[in-house]
Short mmCIF file of C-alpha atoms and ligand atoms in Angstrom, two decimals:
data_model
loop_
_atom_site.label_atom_id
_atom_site.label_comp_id
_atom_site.label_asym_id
_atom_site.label_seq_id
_atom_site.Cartn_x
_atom_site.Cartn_y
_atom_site.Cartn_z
CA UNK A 691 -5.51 17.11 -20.90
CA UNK A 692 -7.63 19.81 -19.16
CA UNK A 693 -10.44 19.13 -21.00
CA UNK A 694 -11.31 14.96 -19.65
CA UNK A 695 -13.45 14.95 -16.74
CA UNK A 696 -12.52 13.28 -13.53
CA UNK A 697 -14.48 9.90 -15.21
CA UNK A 698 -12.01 10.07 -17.67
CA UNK A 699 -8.85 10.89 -16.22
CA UNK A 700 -9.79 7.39 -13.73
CA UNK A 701 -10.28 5.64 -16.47
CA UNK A 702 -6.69 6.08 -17.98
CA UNK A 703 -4.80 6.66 -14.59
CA UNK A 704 -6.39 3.46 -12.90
CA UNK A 705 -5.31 1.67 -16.32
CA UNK A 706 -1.88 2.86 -16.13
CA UNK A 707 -1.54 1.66 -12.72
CA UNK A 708 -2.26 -1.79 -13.38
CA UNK A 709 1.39 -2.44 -14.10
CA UNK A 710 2.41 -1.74 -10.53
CA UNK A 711 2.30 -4.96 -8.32
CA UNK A 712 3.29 -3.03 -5.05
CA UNK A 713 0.10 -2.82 -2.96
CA UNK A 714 -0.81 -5.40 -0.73
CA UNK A 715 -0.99 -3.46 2.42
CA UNK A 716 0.08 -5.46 5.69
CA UNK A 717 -0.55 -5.41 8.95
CA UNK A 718 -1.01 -1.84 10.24
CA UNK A 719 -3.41 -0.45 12.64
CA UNK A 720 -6.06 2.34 12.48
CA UNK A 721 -4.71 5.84 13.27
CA UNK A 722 -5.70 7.96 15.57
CA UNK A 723 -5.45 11.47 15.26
CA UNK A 724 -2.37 13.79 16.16
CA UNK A 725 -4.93 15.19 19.32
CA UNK A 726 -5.08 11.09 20.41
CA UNK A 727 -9.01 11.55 19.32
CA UNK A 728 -10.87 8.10 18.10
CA UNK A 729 -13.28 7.75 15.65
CA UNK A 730 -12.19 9.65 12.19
CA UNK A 731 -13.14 8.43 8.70
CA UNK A 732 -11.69 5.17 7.33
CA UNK A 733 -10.66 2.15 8.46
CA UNK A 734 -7.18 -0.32 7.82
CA UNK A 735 -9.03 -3.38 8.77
CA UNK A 736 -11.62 -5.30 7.72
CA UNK A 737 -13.06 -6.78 4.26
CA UNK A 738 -14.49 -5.37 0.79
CA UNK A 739 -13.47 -4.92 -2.57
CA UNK A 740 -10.34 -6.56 -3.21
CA UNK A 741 -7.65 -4.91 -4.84
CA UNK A 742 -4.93 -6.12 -2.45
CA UNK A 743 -4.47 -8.94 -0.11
CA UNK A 744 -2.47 -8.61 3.08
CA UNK A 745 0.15 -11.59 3.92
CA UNK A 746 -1.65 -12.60 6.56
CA UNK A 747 -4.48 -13.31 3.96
CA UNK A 748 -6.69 -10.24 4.86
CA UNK A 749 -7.73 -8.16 1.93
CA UNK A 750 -8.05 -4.66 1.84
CA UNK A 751 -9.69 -2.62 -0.87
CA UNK A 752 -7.84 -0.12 -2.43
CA UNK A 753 -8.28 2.94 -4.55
CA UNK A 754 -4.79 2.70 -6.80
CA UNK A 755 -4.48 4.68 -9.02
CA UNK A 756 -1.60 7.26 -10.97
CA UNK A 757 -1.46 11.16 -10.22
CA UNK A 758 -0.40 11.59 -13.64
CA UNK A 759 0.73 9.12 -16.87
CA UNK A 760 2.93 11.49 -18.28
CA UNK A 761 6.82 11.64 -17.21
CA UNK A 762 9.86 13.04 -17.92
CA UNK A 763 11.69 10.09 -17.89
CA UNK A 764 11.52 6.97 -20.51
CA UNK A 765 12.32 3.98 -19.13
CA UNK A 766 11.78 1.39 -22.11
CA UNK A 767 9.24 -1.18 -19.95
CA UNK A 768 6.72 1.57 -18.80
CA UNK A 769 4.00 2.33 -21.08
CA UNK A 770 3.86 6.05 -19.55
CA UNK A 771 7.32 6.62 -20.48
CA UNK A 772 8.07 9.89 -22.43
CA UNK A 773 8.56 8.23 -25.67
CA UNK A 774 5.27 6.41 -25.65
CA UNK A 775 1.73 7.13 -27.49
CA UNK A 776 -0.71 6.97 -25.04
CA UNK A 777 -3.54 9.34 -23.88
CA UNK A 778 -1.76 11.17 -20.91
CA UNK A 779 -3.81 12.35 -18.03
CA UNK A 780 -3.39 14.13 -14.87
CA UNK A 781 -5.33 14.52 -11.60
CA UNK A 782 -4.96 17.42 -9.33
CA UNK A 783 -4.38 17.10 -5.85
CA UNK A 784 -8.04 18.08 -4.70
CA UNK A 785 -9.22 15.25 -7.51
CA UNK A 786 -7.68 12.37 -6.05
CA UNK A 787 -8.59 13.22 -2.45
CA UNK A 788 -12.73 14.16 -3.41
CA UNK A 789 -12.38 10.83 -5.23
CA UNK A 790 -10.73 8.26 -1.99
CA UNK A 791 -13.16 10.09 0.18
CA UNK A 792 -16.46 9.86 -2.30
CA UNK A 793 -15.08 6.16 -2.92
CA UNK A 794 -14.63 5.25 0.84
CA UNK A 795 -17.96 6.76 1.66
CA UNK A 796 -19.79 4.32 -1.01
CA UNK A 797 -17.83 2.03 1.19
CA UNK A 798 -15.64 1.28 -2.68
CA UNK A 799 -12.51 1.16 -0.77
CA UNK A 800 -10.47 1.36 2.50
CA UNK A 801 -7.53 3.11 0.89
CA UNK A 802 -5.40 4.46 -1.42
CA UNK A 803 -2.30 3.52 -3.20
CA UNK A 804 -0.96 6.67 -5.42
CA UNK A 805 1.94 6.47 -7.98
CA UNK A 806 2.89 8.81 -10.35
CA UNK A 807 4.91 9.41 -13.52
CA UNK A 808 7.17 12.09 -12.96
CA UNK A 809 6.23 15.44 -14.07
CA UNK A 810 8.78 18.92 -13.91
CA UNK A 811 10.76 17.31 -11.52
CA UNK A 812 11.06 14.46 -9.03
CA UNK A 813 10.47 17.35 -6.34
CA UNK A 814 7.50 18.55 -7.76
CA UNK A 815 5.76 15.43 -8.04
CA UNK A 816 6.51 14.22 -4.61
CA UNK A 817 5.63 17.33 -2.97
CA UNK A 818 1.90 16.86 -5.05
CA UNK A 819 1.96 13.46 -3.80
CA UNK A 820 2.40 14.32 -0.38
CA UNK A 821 0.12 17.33 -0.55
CA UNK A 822 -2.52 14.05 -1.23
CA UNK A 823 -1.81 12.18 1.55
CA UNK A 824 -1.96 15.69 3.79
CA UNK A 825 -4.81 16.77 2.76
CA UNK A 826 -6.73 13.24 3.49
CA UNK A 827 -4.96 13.00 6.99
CA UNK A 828 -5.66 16.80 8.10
CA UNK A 829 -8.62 17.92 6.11
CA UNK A 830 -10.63 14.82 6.29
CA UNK A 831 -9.51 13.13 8.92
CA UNK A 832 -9.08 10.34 7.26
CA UNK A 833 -7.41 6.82 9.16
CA UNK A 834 -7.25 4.31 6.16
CA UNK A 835 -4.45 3.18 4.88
CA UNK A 836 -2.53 5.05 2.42
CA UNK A 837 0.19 3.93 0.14
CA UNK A 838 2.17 6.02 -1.50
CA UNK A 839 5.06 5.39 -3.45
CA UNK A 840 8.01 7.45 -3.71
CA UNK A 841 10.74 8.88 -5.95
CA UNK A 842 14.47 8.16 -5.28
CA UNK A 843 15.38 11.46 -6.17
CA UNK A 844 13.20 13.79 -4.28
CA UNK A 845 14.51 15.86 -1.92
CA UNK A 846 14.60 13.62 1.95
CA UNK A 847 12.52 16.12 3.37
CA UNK A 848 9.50 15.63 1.24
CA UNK A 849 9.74 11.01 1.72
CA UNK A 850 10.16 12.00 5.62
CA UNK A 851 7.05 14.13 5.22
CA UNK A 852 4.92 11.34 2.94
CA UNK A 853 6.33 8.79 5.91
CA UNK A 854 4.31 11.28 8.29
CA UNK A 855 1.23 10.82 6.51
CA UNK A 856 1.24 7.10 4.51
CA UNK A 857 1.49 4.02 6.09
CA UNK A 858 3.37 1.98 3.48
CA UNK A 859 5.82 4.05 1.23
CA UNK A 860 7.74 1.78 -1.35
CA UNK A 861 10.43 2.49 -4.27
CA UNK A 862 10.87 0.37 -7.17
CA UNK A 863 14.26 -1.19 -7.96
CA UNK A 864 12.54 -1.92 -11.17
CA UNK A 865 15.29 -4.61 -12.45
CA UNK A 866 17.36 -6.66 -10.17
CA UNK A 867 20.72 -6.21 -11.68
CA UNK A 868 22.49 -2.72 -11.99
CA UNK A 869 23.36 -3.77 -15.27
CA UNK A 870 19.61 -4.40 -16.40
CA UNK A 871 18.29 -1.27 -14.76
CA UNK A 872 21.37 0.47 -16.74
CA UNK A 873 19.84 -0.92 -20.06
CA UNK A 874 16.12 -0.22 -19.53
CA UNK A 875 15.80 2.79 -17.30
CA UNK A 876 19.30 4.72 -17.70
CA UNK A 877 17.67 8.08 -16.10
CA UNK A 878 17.43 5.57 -12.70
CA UNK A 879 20.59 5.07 -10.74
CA UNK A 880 20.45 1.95 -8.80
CA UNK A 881 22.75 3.81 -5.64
CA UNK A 882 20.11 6.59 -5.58
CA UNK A 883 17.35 3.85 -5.12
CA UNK A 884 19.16 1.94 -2.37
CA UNK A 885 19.87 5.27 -0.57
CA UNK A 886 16.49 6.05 -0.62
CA UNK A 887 15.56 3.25 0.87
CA UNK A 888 18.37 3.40 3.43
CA UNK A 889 16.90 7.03 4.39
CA UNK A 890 13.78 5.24 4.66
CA UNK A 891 14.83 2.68 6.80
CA UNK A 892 16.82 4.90 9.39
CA UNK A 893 13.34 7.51 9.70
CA UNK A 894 11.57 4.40 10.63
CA UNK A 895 13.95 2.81 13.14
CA UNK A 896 14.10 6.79 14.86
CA UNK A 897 10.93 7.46 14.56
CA UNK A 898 10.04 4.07 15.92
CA UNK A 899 12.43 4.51 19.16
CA UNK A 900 11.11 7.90 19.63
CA UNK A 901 7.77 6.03 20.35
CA UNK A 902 8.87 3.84 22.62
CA UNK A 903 10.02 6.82 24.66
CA UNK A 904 6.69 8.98 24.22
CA UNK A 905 3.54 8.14 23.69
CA UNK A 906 2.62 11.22 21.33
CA UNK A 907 5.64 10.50 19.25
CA UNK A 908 4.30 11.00 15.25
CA UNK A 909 4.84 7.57 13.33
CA UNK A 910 6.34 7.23 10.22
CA UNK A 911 5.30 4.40 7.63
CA UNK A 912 4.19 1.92 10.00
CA UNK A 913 3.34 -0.43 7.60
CA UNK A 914 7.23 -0.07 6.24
CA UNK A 915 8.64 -0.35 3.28
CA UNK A 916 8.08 -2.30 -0.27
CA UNK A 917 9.53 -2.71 -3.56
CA UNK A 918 9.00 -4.07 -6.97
CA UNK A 919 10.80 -6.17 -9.14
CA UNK A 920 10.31 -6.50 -12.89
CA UNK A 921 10.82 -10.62 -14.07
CA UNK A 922 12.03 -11.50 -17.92
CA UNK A 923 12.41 -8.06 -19.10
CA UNK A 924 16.40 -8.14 -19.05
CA UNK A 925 18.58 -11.45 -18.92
CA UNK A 926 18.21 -11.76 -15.14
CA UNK A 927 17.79 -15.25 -13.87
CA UNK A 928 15.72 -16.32 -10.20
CA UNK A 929 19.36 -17.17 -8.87
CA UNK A 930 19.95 -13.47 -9.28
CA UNK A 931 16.51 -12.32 -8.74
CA UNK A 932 16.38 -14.23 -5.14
CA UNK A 933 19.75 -12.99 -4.18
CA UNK A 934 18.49 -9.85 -4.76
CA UNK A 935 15.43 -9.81 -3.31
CA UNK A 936 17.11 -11.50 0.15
CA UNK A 937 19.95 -8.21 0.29
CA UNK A 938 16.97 -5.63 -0.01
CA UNK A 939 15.39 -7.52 2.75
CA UNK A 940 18.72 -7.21 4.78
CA UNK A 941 19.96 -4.44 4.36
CA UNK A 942 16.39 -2.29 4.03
CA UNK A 943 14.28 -4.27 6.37
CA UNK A 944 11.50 -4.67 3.29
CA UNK A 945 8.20 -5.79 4.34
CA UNK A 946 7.76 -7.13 0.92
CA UNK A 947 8.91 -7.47 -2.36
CA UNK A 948 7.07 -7.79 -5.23
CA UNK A 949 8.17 -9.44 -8.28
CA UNK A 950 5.47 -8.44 -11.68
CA UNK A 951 6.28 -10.56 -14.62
CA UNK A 952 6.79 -8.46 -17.59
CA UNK A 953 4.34 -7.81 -19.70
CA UNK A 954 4.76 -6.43 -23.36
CA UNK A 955 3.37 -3.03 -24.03
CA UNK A 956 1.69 -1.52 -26.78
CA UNK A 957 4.57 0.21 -28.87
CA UNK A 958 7.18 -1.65 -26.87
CA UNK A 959 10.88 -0.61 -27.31
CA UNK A 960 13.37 -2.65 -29.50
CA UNK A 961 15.43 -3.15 -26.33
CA UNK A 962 12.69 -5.36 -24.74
CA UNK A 963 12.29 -9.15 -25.16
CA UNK A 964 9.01 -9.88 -27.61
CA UNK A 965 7.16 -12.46 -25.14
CA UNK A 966 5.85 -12.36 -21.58
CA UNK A 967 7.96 -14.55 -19.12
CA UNK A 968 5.48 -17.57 -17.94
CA UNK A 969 3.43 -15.95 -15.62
CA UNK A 970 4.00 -19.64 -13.85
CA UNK A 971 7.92 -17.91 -12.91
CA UNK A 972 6.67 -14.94 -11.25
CA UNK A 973 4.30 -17.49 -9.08
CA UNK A 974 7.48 -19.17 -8.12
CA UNK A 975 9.56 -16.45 -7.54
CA UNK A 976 6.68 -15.67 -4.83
CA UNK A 977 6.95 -19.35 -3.37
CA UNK A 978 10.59 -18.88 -2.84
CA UNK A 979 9.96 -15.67 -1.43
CA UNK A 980 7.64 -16.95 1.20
CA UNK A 981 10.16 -19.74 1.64
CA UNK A 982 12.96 -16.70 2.65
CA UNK A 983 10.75 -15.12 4.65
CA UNK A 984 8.76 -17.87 6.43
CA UNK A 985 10.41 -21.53 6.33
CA UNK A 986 14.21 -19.93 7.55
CA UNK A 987 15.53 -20.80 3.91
CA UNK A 988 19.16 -18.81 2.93
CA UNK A 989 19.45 -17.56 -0.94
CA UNK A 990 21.88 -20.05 -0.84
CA UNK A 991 19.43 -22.93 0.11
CA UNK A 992 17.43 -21.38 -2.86
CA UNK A 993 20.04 -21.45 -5.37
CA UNK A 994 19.99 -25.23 -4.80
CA UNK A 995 16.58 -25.52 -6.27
CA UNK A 996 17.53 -23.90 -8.99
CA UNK A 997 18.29 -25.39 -12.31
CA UNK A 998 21.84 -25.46 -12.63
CA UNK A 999 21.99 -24.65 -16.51
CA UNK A 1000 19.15 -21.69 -16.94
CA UNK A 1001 19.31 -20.90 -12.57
CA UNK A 1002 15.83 -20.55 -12.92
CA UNK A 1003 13.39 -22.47 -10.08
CA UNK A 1004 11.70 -24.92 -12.17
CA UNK A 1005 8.33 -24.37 -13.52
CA UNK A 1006 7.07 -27.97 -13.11
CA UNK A 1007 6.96 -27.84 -9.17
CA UNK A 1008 7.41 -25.88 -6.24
CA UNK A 1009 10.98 -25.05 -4.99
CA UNK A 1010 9.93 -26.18 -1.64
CA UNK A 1011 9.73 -29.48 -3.23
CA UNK A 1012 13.13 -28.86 -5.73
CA UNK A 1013 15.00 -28.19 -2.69
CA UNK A 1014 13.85 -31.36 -0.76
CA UNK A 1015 14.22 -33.43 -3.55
CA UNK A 1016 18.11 -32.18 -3.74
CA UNK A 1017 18.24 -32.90 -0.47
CA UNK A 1018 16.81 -36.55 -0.26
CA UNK A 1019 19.48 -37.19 1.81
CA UNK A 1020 18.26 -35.29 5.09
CA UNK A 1021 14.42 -36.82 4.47
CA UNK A 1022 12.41 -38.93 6.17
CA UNK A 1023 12.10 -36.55 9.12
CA UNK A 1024 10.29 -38.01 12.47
CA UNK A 1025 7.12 -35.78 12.90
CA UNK A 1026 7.77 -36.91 16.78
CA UNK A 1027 11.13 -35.74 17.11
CA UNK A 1028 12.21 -33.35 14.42
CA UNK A 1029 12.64 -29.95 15.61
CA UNK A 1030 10.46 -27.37 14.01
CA UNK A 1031 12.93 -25.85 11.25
CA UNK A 1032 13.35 -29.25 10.06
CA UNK A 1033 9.68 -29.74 9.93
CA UNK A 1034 9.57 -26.48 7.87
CA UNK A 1035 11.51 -28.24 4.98
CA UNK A 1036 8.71 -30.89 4.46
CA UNK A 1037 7.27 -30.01 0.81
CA UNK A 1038 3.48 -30.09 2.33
CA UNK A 1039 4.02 -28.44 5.86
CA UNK A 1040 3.28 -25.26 6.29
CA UNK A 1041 3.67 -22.80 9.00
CA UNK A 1042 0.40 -23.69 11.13
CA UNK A 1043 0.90 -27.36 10.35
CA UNK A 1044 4.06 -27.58 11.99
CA UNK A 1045 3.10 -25.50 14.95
CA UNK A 1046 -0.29 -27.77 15.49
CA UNK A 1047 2.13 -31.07 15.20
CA UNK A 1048 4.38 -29.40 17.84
CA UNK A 1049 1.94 -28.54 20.27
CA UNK A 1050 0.25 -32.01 19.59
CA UNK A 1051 3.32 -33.91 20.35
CA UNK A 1052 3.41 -32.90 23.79
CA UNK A 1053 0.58 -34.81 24.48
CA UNK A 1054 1.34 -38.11 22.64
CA UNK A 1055 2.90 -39.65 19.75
CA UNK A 1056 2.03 -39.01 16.11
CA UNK A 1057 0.42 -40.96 13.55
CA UNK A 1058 0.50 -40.20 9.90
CA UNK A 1059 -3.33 -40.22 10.33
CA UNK A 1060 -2.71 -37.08 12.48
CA UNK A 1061 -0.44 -35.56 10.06
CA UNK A 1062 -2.68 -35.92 7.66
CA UNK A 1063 -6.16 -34.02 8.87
CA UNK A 1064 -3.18 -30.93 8.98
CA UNK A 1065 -2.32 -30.86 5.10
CA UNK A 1066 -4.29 -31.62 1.63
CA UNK A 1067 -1.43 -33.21 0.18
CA UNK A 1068 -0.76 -36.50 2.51
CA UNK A 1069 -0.16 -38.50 -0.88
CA UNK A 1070 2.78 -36.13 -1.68
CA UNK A 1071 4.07 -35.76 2.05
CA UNK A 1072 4.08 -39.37 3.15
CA UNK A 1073 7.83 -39.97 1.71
CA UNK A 1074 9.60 -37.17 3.56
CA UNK A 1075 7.82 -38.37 7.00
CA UNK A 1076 8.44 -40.65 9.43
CA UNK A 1077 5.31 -40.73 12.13
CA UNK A 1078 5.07 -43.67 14.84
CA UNK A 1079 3.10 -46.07 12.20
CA UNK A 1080 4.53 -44.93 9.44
CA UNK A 1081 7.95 -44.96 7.21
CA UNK A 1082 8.45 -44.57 4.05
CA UNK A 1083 10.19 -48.23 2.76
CA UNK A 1084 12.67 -46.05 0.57
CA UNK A 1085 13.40 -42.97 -0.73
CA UNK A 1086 13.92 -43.27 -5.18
CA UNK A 1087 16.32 -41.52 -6.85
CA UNK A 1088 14.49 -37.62 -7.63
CA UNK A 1089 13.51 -38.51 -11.27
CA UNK A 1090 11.36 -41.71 -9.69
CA UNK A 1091 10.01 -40.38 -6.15
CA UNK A 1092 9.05 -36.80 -8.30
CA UNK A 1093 7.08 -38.81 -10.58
CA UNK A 1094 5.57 -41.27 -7.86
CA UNK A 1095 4.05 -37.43 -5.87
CA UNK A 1096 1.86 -37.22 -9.15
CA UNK A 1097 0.71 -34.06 -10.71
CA UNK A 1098 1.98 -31.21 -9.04
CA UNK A 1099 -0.21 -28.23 -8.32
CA UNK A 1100 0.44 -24.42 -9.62
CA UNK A 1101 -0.82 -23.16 -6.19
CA UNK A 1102 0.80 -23.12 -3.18
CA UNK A 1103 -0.38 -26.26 -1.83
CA UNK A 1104 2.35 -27.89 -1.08
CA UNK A 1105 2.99 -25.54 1.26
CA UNK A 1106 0.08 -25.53 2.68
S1 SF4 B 1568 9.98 6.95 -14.09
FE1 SF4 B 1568 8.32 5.55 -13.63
S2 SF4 B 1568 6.55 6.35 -14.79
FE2 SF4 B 1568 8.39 7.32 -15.63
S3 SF4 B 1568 8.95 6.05 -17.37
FE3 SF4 B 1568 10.13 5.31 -15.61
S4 SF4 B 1568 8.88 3.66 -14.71
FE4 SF4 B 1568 7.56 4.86 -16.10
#
């Protein structure tokens, strides 16, 4: 291992970290230093390379990378498990930081998102994570954003000290059901994972009171918290997936979770299903995500767009649409008089849409003429709407009015 050069060891360690979905950064502002000075190197804003995108559509360039490929552990989906025959690599601490700040300075990148496999012990590792993440902030002064991603069993000290320094940390639940984390990682413990993240959640809440009290108060992972889930590598459906994904949100206050279909690795284990999942699910699972976290919809409202044999959101359209199409019943809505979360459940409406149709109806009444210059898709929105010179003669039974919208898009255009 000590004998690739640092071209080399990126080359396999930015490989190996392709498999890790967790790094859209979001929403966080440029440091300033522990003095209060301004200036420093790196920025959290602003365009380049993309590696990640932001939810609120910015994209942020981002070294990401592994500190090592080889681990103790051997959880059956990872191609750096123990068990596996790959070329192993590792960087040292100095390595990775020479390389974000020689990367930033070509103007590469605007941060870094660091993983690991986990090597001695889950201490060790985090401790040369952290010593990354240090040694940016206080050598090189250096304000970009920083992900790092942390292990469940390291010792509390060393995640409150990476929350000092990074300004996203996330953990992976890996599989959404204890039982399929028990099958395909059984050195992970699902309790340790959620306590983690509980830890994480309370050091962010303190730390975020202490700054409301004063000023110079350190911050601690202002860009939160993330995790990942793994789709179609155990027998999990979306149902269970989504319910999931909304009790992380709850009880951990996630900015995001991620779900990364799984892929099939070179020497996979005999545990592990032969295909990839359609990577059309995964796309989905991110729709009804967005639908959670956005348009006010319950896992419960979700689970009704489900199929009700496999529980999976169908793959044919968006579960925006599913759900209004199970719903028929509340549909045509009046653009004039429905009150915005009502509005939010029109497949075709997004966010901005409904918030220019409220602020327009103030002024005067609605045409579907009006409704239209908001959204691309009038053609599929006209039979949930009402508008004052327009409504829709009758809504068909789902089968008819889903093949009367057409084609449906893969992309998230119906909601807009
Ligand atoms: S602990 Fe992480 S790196 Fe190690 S085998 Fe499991 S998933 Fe892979």
């Amino acid at each position: 291992m000590s004998a690739l050069s640092v071209t080399e060891k990126l080359e396999i360690l930015a490989d190996a970290a392709k498999y890790d979905a967790s790094c859209a950064s979001s929403g966080t502002k440029k440091r300033d230093s522990a003095t209060g000075r301004k200036g420093g190197l790196g920025s959290t804003e602003g365009m380049g390379i993309c590696h990640a995108y932001a939810p609120d559509g910015r994209c942020i360039s981002l070294l990401k990378i592994l500190l090592t490929n080889s681990c103790i552990f051997d959880c059956h989906y990872c191609i750096n498990r123990r068990s596996s025959d790959v070329r192993r690599a590792r960087f040292t601490v100095k390595e990775v930081v020479d390389l974000t700040i020689s990367f930033y300075r070509r103007n590469y990148i605007e941060g870094l998102f660091l993983s690991s496999g986990i090597i001695r012990s889950s201490d060790y590792t985090m401790e040369q994570m952290v010593g990354v993440a240090r040694s940016l902030r206080d050598d090189h002064d250096f304000r970009g954003y920083i992900h790092l991603k942390t292990i469940p069993d390291a010792d509390p000290e060393l995640t409150h000290q990476a929350g000092l320094y990074a300004d996203r940390l996330s953990i992976n639940v890996e599989l959404p059901t204890t039982q399929g984390l028990q099958q395909l990682a059984p050195e992970k413990d699902a309790r340790r994972i959620e306590g983690a993240m509980a830890g994480m959640r309370s050091a962010m809440e303190d730390m975020g009171e202490a700054r409301r009290k004063y000023r110079h108060a350190p911050r601690f992972a202002p860009a939160g918290q993330s995790t990942q889930m793994i789709v179609g590598a155990d027998g999990a459906d979306d149902r269970a997936i989504i319910r999931r994904a909304r009790s992380l949100y709850d009880r951990h206050a996630l900015r995001r979770v991620y779900y990364s279909a799984f892929s099939p690795i070179p020497s996979p284990s005999s545990v592990l299903p032969l295909k990839r999942p359609p990577l059309l699910r995964e796309h989905r699972l991110y729709q009804s995500d967005w639908m959670m976290r956005f348009y006010g919809y319950s896992a419960d409202d979700l689970d009704a767009a489900t199929d009700p044999e496999s529980g999976c959101l169908p793959l044919d359209i968006d579960p925006k649409l599913a759900w209004a199409l199970r719903h028929r019943g509340i549909f045509p809505v009046d653009v004039n008089q429905a009150p915005r979360e009502m509005l939010l459940r029109v497949p075709g409406l997004g966010v901005k849409a409904v918030d220019r149709i409220l602020m327009s109806r103030r002024h005067r009444r609605l045409r579907l003429d009006d409704v239209a210059r908001l959204t691309s898709s009038i053609v599929k929105l006209r039979p949930f709407l009402v508008a004052c010179d327009w409504q829709p003669v009758h809504l068909a039974d789902s089968a008819d009015l889903k093949s009367s919208l057409g084609p449906m898009p893969a992309q998230l255009e119906l909601f807009a």
